[in-house]
Each structure stands twice: as C-alpha cells, then as structure tokens.
Amino acid sequence: MTQNPTARPPVHDPASVDAAITGRMSVRAFLPTPVPREVLTHLLEVASRAPSGTNTQPWKVYVLQGRSRDALCEKVCAAHDAIRDNPALAAEYQEAYDYYPKQWVSPYIDRRRENGWGLYGLLGIGKGDKDKMHAQHQRNFRFFDAPVGLMVTIDKVMGGGSLVDTGMFLQNLMVAARAHGLDTCPQAAWNGYARIILPHIGAGEHEMLVCGMALGYADTADKVNTFRTPRVPVAEFTTWLE
C-alpha cells in the first residue's frame, strides 16, 4: 500500500485494537477480584480522549466500590422488589430521557426479542417465569457482582449532543478495559432509579443520570458469559455513494 509520508502513521499493532473492540461484550457475571485504583484511573484517562462538541467533555463519573456500592445495590433492589409487589409504584421512578422508543417497530423489535429470548433461553427462563425474570433483571442492580460500579451523569443544561459525546466516552472506557483484561456491562437499567442513585452518589440537582456500568474481571466459568449477540452485516446498514 502506498502511504502519504505526511500522513499520521497507523498504530503499531492494529490487530490488537480490533481485538479489543470486537472482544468487548456485555458481561453478566464477574469475579470478586478487586480492580486497583490506579488501573481505574488509567482507564478513565484514556477514555477521556473521546471527542465532544467544542471539547465540552460533558461526562461526569462516579466510581462505587465496597460499602458505597453495596449500599446502593440494596436500596435499588428494595425499590425493584417493591415495584414487583405493587406495580403502581413504577410511576415514582421515571427515566430522565427516553432510552427506548415508545412504539417499537421492525427490525428493532425483532432484534430486541432475539436478544431477550436468546439470553433467557440460555439461562432456562421460560416466557411465564416471572420470578426468574425478576431475579435475572435484578442482577443489573448488583452490577452482576462486579466489584466496581460506575454511574455516569451529564449536566441537565446540555443538549442531546452531549449524550452522543458521553456514549463515545463510554465506548472508549469499555474498549480500554478490554485491552487491560477487564470486562464491562453498560446498564441503562439503572436510569429509572435516578431519584435513589443521584443523592446516594452526591450528584447535584443539575445532573442527569445517563447510565450505569459494571466493571471487573469476567467469570468465564459462568454460562451467561457464553452469550454473544449477533451483528447485522455491513451491507445492511451502509449506503455507498461515489
């Protein structure tokens, strides 16, 4: 391949970059092995190189470990159980923004169903197993046993583009974690419980919860981590214009 001598050179090992990206997956079972603070700091420093509109860097990250992590898990699990017992309580827990559409259409609903039943099928959870579904969903609120939980917020004054910026920051963080032998699971499941989470982490009234994330070392012996979601081929989502 002919290269322009004035162009920036490629990274030394592009295959490793590709492997970190394609090896990222939503891990749903973690080992209790602690993650050193210096490693977390490094990952956040790398992730902070994400682009953002006019370099606003709108993300704010709260790292929960130990007692703070455990206490938040107990609070949100209790609220989750209360809603199961009294569905009317769900009205008290609203997301700050619509992560999912109010009306599902194909092909998105088809992919969602494929994902849900693929995971539940692997775990032996049938369509009518409400108790098992509840228990599996509640695994979110224990960070899937990961020793590190992250909560990511932005200032409410920011526009919708800041969600895009923060998404790129999160992707950087997940890929960097994979490169260092760690795994993650981004979690929008926490969003409805912001009224519990934000005071717990000390966030200001001007902050909006974007999502949570579990981070740690994957438990490769747990069968849930054999679940890998498919991707549509490039030809299905790409239009070439020349």
Short mmCIF file of C-alpha atoms in Angstrom, two decimals:
data_model
loop_
_atom_site.label_atom_id
_atom_site.label_comp_id
_atom_site.label_asym_id
_atom_site.label_seq_id
_atom_site.Cartn_x
_atom_site.Cartn_y
_atom_site.Cartn_z
CA MET A 1 0.00 0.00 0.00
CA THR A 2 1.29 3.45 -0.89
CA GLN A 3 1.24 5.83 2.05
CA ASN A 4 1.42 9.57 2.12
CA PRO A 5 4.64 10.38 4.01
CA THR A 6 2.97 13.38 5.66
CA ALA A 7 0.02 11.36 6.97
CA ARG A 8 -0.13 10.15 10.55
CA PRO A 9 1.23 6.59 10.80
CA PRO A 10 -1.08 3.74 11.84
CA VAL A 11 -0.90 2.34 15.35
CA HIS A 12 1.86 -0.19 15.92
CA ASP A 13 -0.48 -3.16 16.42
CA PRO A 14 -3.84 -2.54 14.71
CA ALA A 15 -4.91 -6.15 15.22
CA SER A 16 -4.89 -5.60 18.99
CA VAL A 17 -7.08 -2.52 18.62
CA ASP A 18 -9.53 -4.52 16.52
CA ALA A 19 -9.45 -7.36 19.06
CA ALA A 20 -10.25 -5.02 21.95
CA ILE A 21 -13.24 -3.63 20.05
CA THR A 22 -14.62 -6.92 18.76
CA GLY A 23 -13.86 -8.68 22.04
CA ARG A 24 -15.98 -6.25 24.03
CA MET A 25 -19.22 -7.81 25.21
CA SER A 26 -21.81 -7.22 27.90
CA VAL A 27 -20.55 -9.43 30.71
CA ARG A 28 -23.23 -10.52 33.18
CA ALA A 29 -21.17 -12.41 35.75
CA PHE A 30 -17.99 -11.11 37.38
CA LEU A 31 -15.38 -12.36 39.80
CA PRO A 32 -14.99 -10.54 43.15
CA THR A 33 -11.34 -9.74 42.32
CA PRO A 34 -10.68 -6.06 43.17
CA VAL A 35 -9.57 -3.65 40.47
CA PRO A 36 -6.71 -1.38 41.61
CA ARG A 37 -7.50 2.31 41.74
CA GLU A 38 -4.50 3.15 39.56
CA VAL A 39 -5.89 0.89 36.82
CA LEU A 40 -9.29 2.58 37.00
CA THR A 41 -7.65 5.99 36.87
CA HIS A 42 -5.67 4.99 33.80
CA LEU A 43 -8.77 3.69 32.02
CA LEU A 44 -10.65 6.91 32.74
CA GLU A 45 -7.72 8.98 31.49
CA VAL A 46 -7.66 7.01 28.23
CA ALA A 47 -11.44 7.22 27.86
CA SER A 48 -11.36 10.98 28.35
CA ARG A 49 -9.74 11.37 24.93
CA ALA A 50 -13.21 10.82 23.46
CA PRO A 51 -14.36 13.61 21.14
CA SER A 52 -17.04 16.03 22.30
CA GLY A 53 -18.67 19.01 20.68
CA THR A 54 -16.36 22.04 21.06
CA ASN A 55 -14.45 19.96 23.64
CA THR A 56 -17.19 20.36 26.27
CA GLN A 57 -16.32 16.95 27.84
CA PRO A 58 -19.78 16.77 29.43
CA TRP A 59 -19.42 13.44 31.24
CA LYS A 60 -19.04 13.06 34.98
CA VAL A 61 -18.19 9.69 36.51
CA TYR A 62 -18.89 8.31 39.99
CA VAL A 63 -16.97 5.16 40.93
CA LEU A 64 -18.65 2.91 43.50
CA GLN A 65 -16.74 0.23 45.37
CA GLY A 66 -17.04 -1.51 48.73
CA ARG A 67 -19.67 -0.21 51.12
CA SER A 68 -20.93 2.59 48.84
CA ARG A 69 -21.51 0.08 46.04
CA ASP A 70 -23.20 -2.44 48.32
CA ALA A 71 -25.46 0.14 49.96
CA LEU A 72 -26.68 1.44 46.59
CA CYS A 73 -27.38 -2.10 45.42
CA GLU A 74 -29.53 -2.77 48.48
CA LYS A 75 -31.50 0.46 48.05
CA VAL A 76 -32.30 -0.10 44.38
CA CYS A 77 -33.02 -3.83 44.79
CA ALA A 78 -35.52 -2.96 47.53
CA ALA A 79 -37.25 -0.47 45.21
CA HIS A 80 -37.25 -3.03 42.39
CA ASP A 81 -38.88 -5.59 44.68
CA ALA A 82 -41.44 -3.05 45.85
CA ILE A 83 -42.50 -2.33 42.26
CA ARG A 84 -42.93 -6.05 41.62
CA ASP A 85 -45.24 -6.26 44.63
CA ASN A 86 -47.07 -3.03 43.79
CA PRO A 87 -46.74 -2.07 40.09
CA ALA A 88 -48.35 1.33 40.74
CA LEU A 89 -45.09 2.39 42.39
CA ALA A 90 -43.39 2.36 38.98
CA ALA A 91 -44.82 5.84 38.37
CA GLU A 92 -42.48 7.15 41.07
CA TYR A 93 -39.41 6.01 39.15
CA GLN A 94 -39.05 7.70 35.79
CA GLU A 95 -36.09 7.94 33.43
CA ALA A 96 -34.78 11.41 32.63
CA TYR A 97 -34.70 10.65 28.92
CA ASP A 98 -36.20 8.03 26.60
CA TYR A 99 -33.58 5.38 26.01
CA TYR A 100 -36.01 3.18 24.10
CA PRO A 101 -38.81 4.18 21.72
CA LYS A 102 -42.36 4.49 22.97
CA GLN A 103 -43.53 2.48 19.96
CA TRP A 104 -41.40 -0.42 18.75
CA VAL A 105 -41.24 -1.25 15.06
CA SER A 106 -39.37 -3.78 12.94
CA PRO A 107 -36.46 -4.50 12.64
CA TYR A 108 -35.64 -3.14 16.10
CA ILE A 109 -38.33 -5.07 17.96
CA ASP A 110 -37.17 -8.25 16.21
CA ARG A 111 -33.58 -7.74 17.33
CA ARG A 112 -34.75 -6.93 20.85
CA ARG A 113 -36.79 -10.10 21.06
CA GLU A 114 -33.95 -12.18 19.65
CA ASN A 115 -31.65 -10.74 22.30
CA GLY A 116 -34.06 -11.25 25.19
CA TRP A 117 -35.13 -14.76 24.40
CA GLY A 118 -31.61 -15.79 23.48
CA LEU A 119 -30.36 -14.75 26.91
CA TYR A 120 -33.33 -16.14 28.81
CA GLY A 121 -33.23 -19.36 26.82
CA LEU A 122 -29.58 -19.87 27.74
CA LEU A 123 -30.48 -19.37 31.40
CA GLY A 124 -33.50 -21.66 31.23
CA ILE A 125 -36.01 -18.88 31.91
CA GLY A 126 -39.33 -19.50 30.18
CA LYS A 127 -41.80 -16.90 28.93
CA GLY A 128 -44.03 -17.23 32.00
CA ASP A 129 -41.27 -17.45 34.61
CA LYS A 130 -41.93 -14.03 36.14
CA ASP A 131 -39.99 -14.72 39.34
CA LYS A 132 -36.92 -15.89 37.43
CA MET A 133 -37.18 -12.94 35.06
CA HIS A 134 -37.36 -10.57 38.02
CA ALA A 135 -34.35 -12.19 39.66
CA GLN A 136 -32.30 -12.02 36.47
CA HIS A 137 -33.27 -8.39 35.87
CA GLN A 138 -32.29 -7.59 39.44
CA ARG A 139 -28.79 -8.87 38.70
CA ASN A 140 -28.37 -5.48 36.99
CA PHE A 141 -28.85 -3.79 40.33
CA ARG A 142 -26.00 -5.75 41.86
CA PHE A 143 -23.70 -4.85 38.97
CA PHE A 144 -23.70 -8.56 38.12
CA ASP A 145 -21.41 -8.96 41.17
CA ALA A 146 -18.70 -6.76 39.63
CA PRO A 147 -16.56 -5.10 42.33
CA VAL A 148 -16.75 -1.75 40.53
CA GLY A 149 -19.91 0.11 39.62
CA LEU A 150 -19.88 3.34 37.66
CA MET A 151 -22.57 5.98 37.40
CA VAL A 152 -22.24 8.48 34.57
CA THR A 153 -24.06 11.81 34.50
CA ILE A 154 -24.22 14.98 32.44
CA ASP A 155 -25.45 18.45 33.31
CA LYS A 156 -29.14 18.94 32.51
CA VAL A 157 -28.31 22.22 30.79
CA MET A 158 -26.52 20.35 27.99
CA GLY A 159 -28.21 19.41 24.72
CA GLY A 160 -28.87 15.99 23.23
CA GLY A 161 -25.49 16.00 21.54
CA SER A 162 -23.86 15.54 24.93
CA LEU A 163 -25.44 12.10 25.11
CA VAL A 164 -23.61 11.26 21.88
CA ASP A 165 -20.36 12.61 23.35
CA THR A 166 -20.84 10.60 26.53
CA GLY A 167 -21.57 7.48 24.51
CA MET A 168 -18.20 7.84 22.81
CA PHE A 169 -16.54 8.26 26.21
CA LEU A 170 -18.25 5.09 27.44
CA GLN A 171 -17.15 3.14 24.37
CA ASN A 172 -13.57 4.29 24.92
CA LEU A 173 -13.76 3.13 28.51
CA MET A 174 -15.14 -0.29 27.60
CA VAL A 175 -12.55 -0.89 24.87
CA ALA A 176 -9.70 0.28 27.10
CA ALA A 177 -10.93 -2.03 29.86
CA ARG A 178 -10.94 -4.99 27.47
CA ALA A 179 -7.40 -4.18 26.38
CA HIS A 180 -6.33 -4.49 30.03
CA GLY A 181 -8.07 -7.83 30.61
CA LEU A 182 -11.16 -6.33 32.21
CA ASP A 183 -14.77 -6.50 31.09
CA THR A 184 -17.82 -4.29 31.37
CA CYS A 185 -21.56 -4.13 31.02
CA PRO A 186 -23.18 -0.77 30.20
CA GLN A 187 -26.51 -0.57 32.01
CA ALA A 188 -29.46 1.63 31.18
CA ALA A 189 -31.47 -0.44 33.68
CA TRP A 190 -30.40 1.93 36.48
CA ASN A 191 -31.85 5.01 34.80
CA GLY A 192 -35.32 4.73 36.26
CA TYR A 193 -33.91 4.77 39.78
CA ALA A 194 -32.12 8.11 39.48
CA ARG A 195 -34.07 9.55 42.42
CA ILE A 196 -32.30 6.98 44.62
CA ILE A 197 -28.94 6.96 42.85
CA LEU A 198 -28.19 10.67 42.47
CA PRO A 199 -28.47 11.54 46.19
CA HIS A 200 -26.51 8.41 47.09
CA ILE A 201 -23.54 9.37 44.92
CA GLY A 202 -23.69 13.02 45.90
CA ALA A 203 -24.71 14.31 42.45
CA GLY A 204 -26.11 17.81 42.21
CA GLU A 205 -29.68 18.68 41.29
CA HIS A 206 -28.38 19.91 37.92
CA GLU A 207 -27.12 16.43 36.97
CA MET A 208 -28.92 13.80 34.89
CA LEU A 209 -28.11 10.10 35.06
CA VAL A 210 -27.00 8.76 31.67
CA CYS A 211 -26.38 5.14 32.66
CA GLY A 212 -24.55 2.81 34.98
CA MET A 213 -21.78 0.36 34.19
CA ALA A 214 -20.40 -2.79 35.78
CA LEU A 215 -16.63 -3.24 35.53
CA GLY A 216 -14.34 -6.02 36.67
CA TYR A 217 -12.90 -9.39 35.72
CA ALA A 218 -15.33 -11.69 33.91
CA ASP A 219 -16.28 -15.01 35.44
CA THR A 220 -15.57 -17.15 32.40
CA ALA A 221 -16.96 -20.26 34.13
CA ASP A 222 -20.48 -18.79 34.25
CA LYS A 223 -22.53 -19.86 31.24
CA VAL A 224 -24.20 -16.46 30.96
CA ASN A 225 -20.92 -15.16 29.58
CA THR A 226 -21.13 -17.51 26.62
CA PHE A 227 -23.96 -15.35 25.28
CA ARG A 228 -22.84 -13.23 22.36
CA THR A 229 -25.20 -11.04 20.38
CA PRO A 230 -25.08 -11.07 16.57
CA ARG A 231 -24.43 -8.08 14.34
CA VAL A 232 -26.05 -7.33 11.00
CA PRO A 233 -23.66 -7.33 8.02
CA VAL A 234 -22.12 -4.08 6.83
CA ALA A 235 -24.16 -4.20 3.61
CA GLU A 236 -27.37 -4.00 5.65
CA PHE A 237 -26.61 -0.66 7.31
CA THR A 238 -24.29 1.02 4.80
CA THR A 239 -25.00 3.01 1.61
CA TRP A 240 -22.01 3.73 -0.61
CA LEU A 241 -22.07 7.00 -2.53
CA GLU A 242 -19.50 7.81 -5.19
#
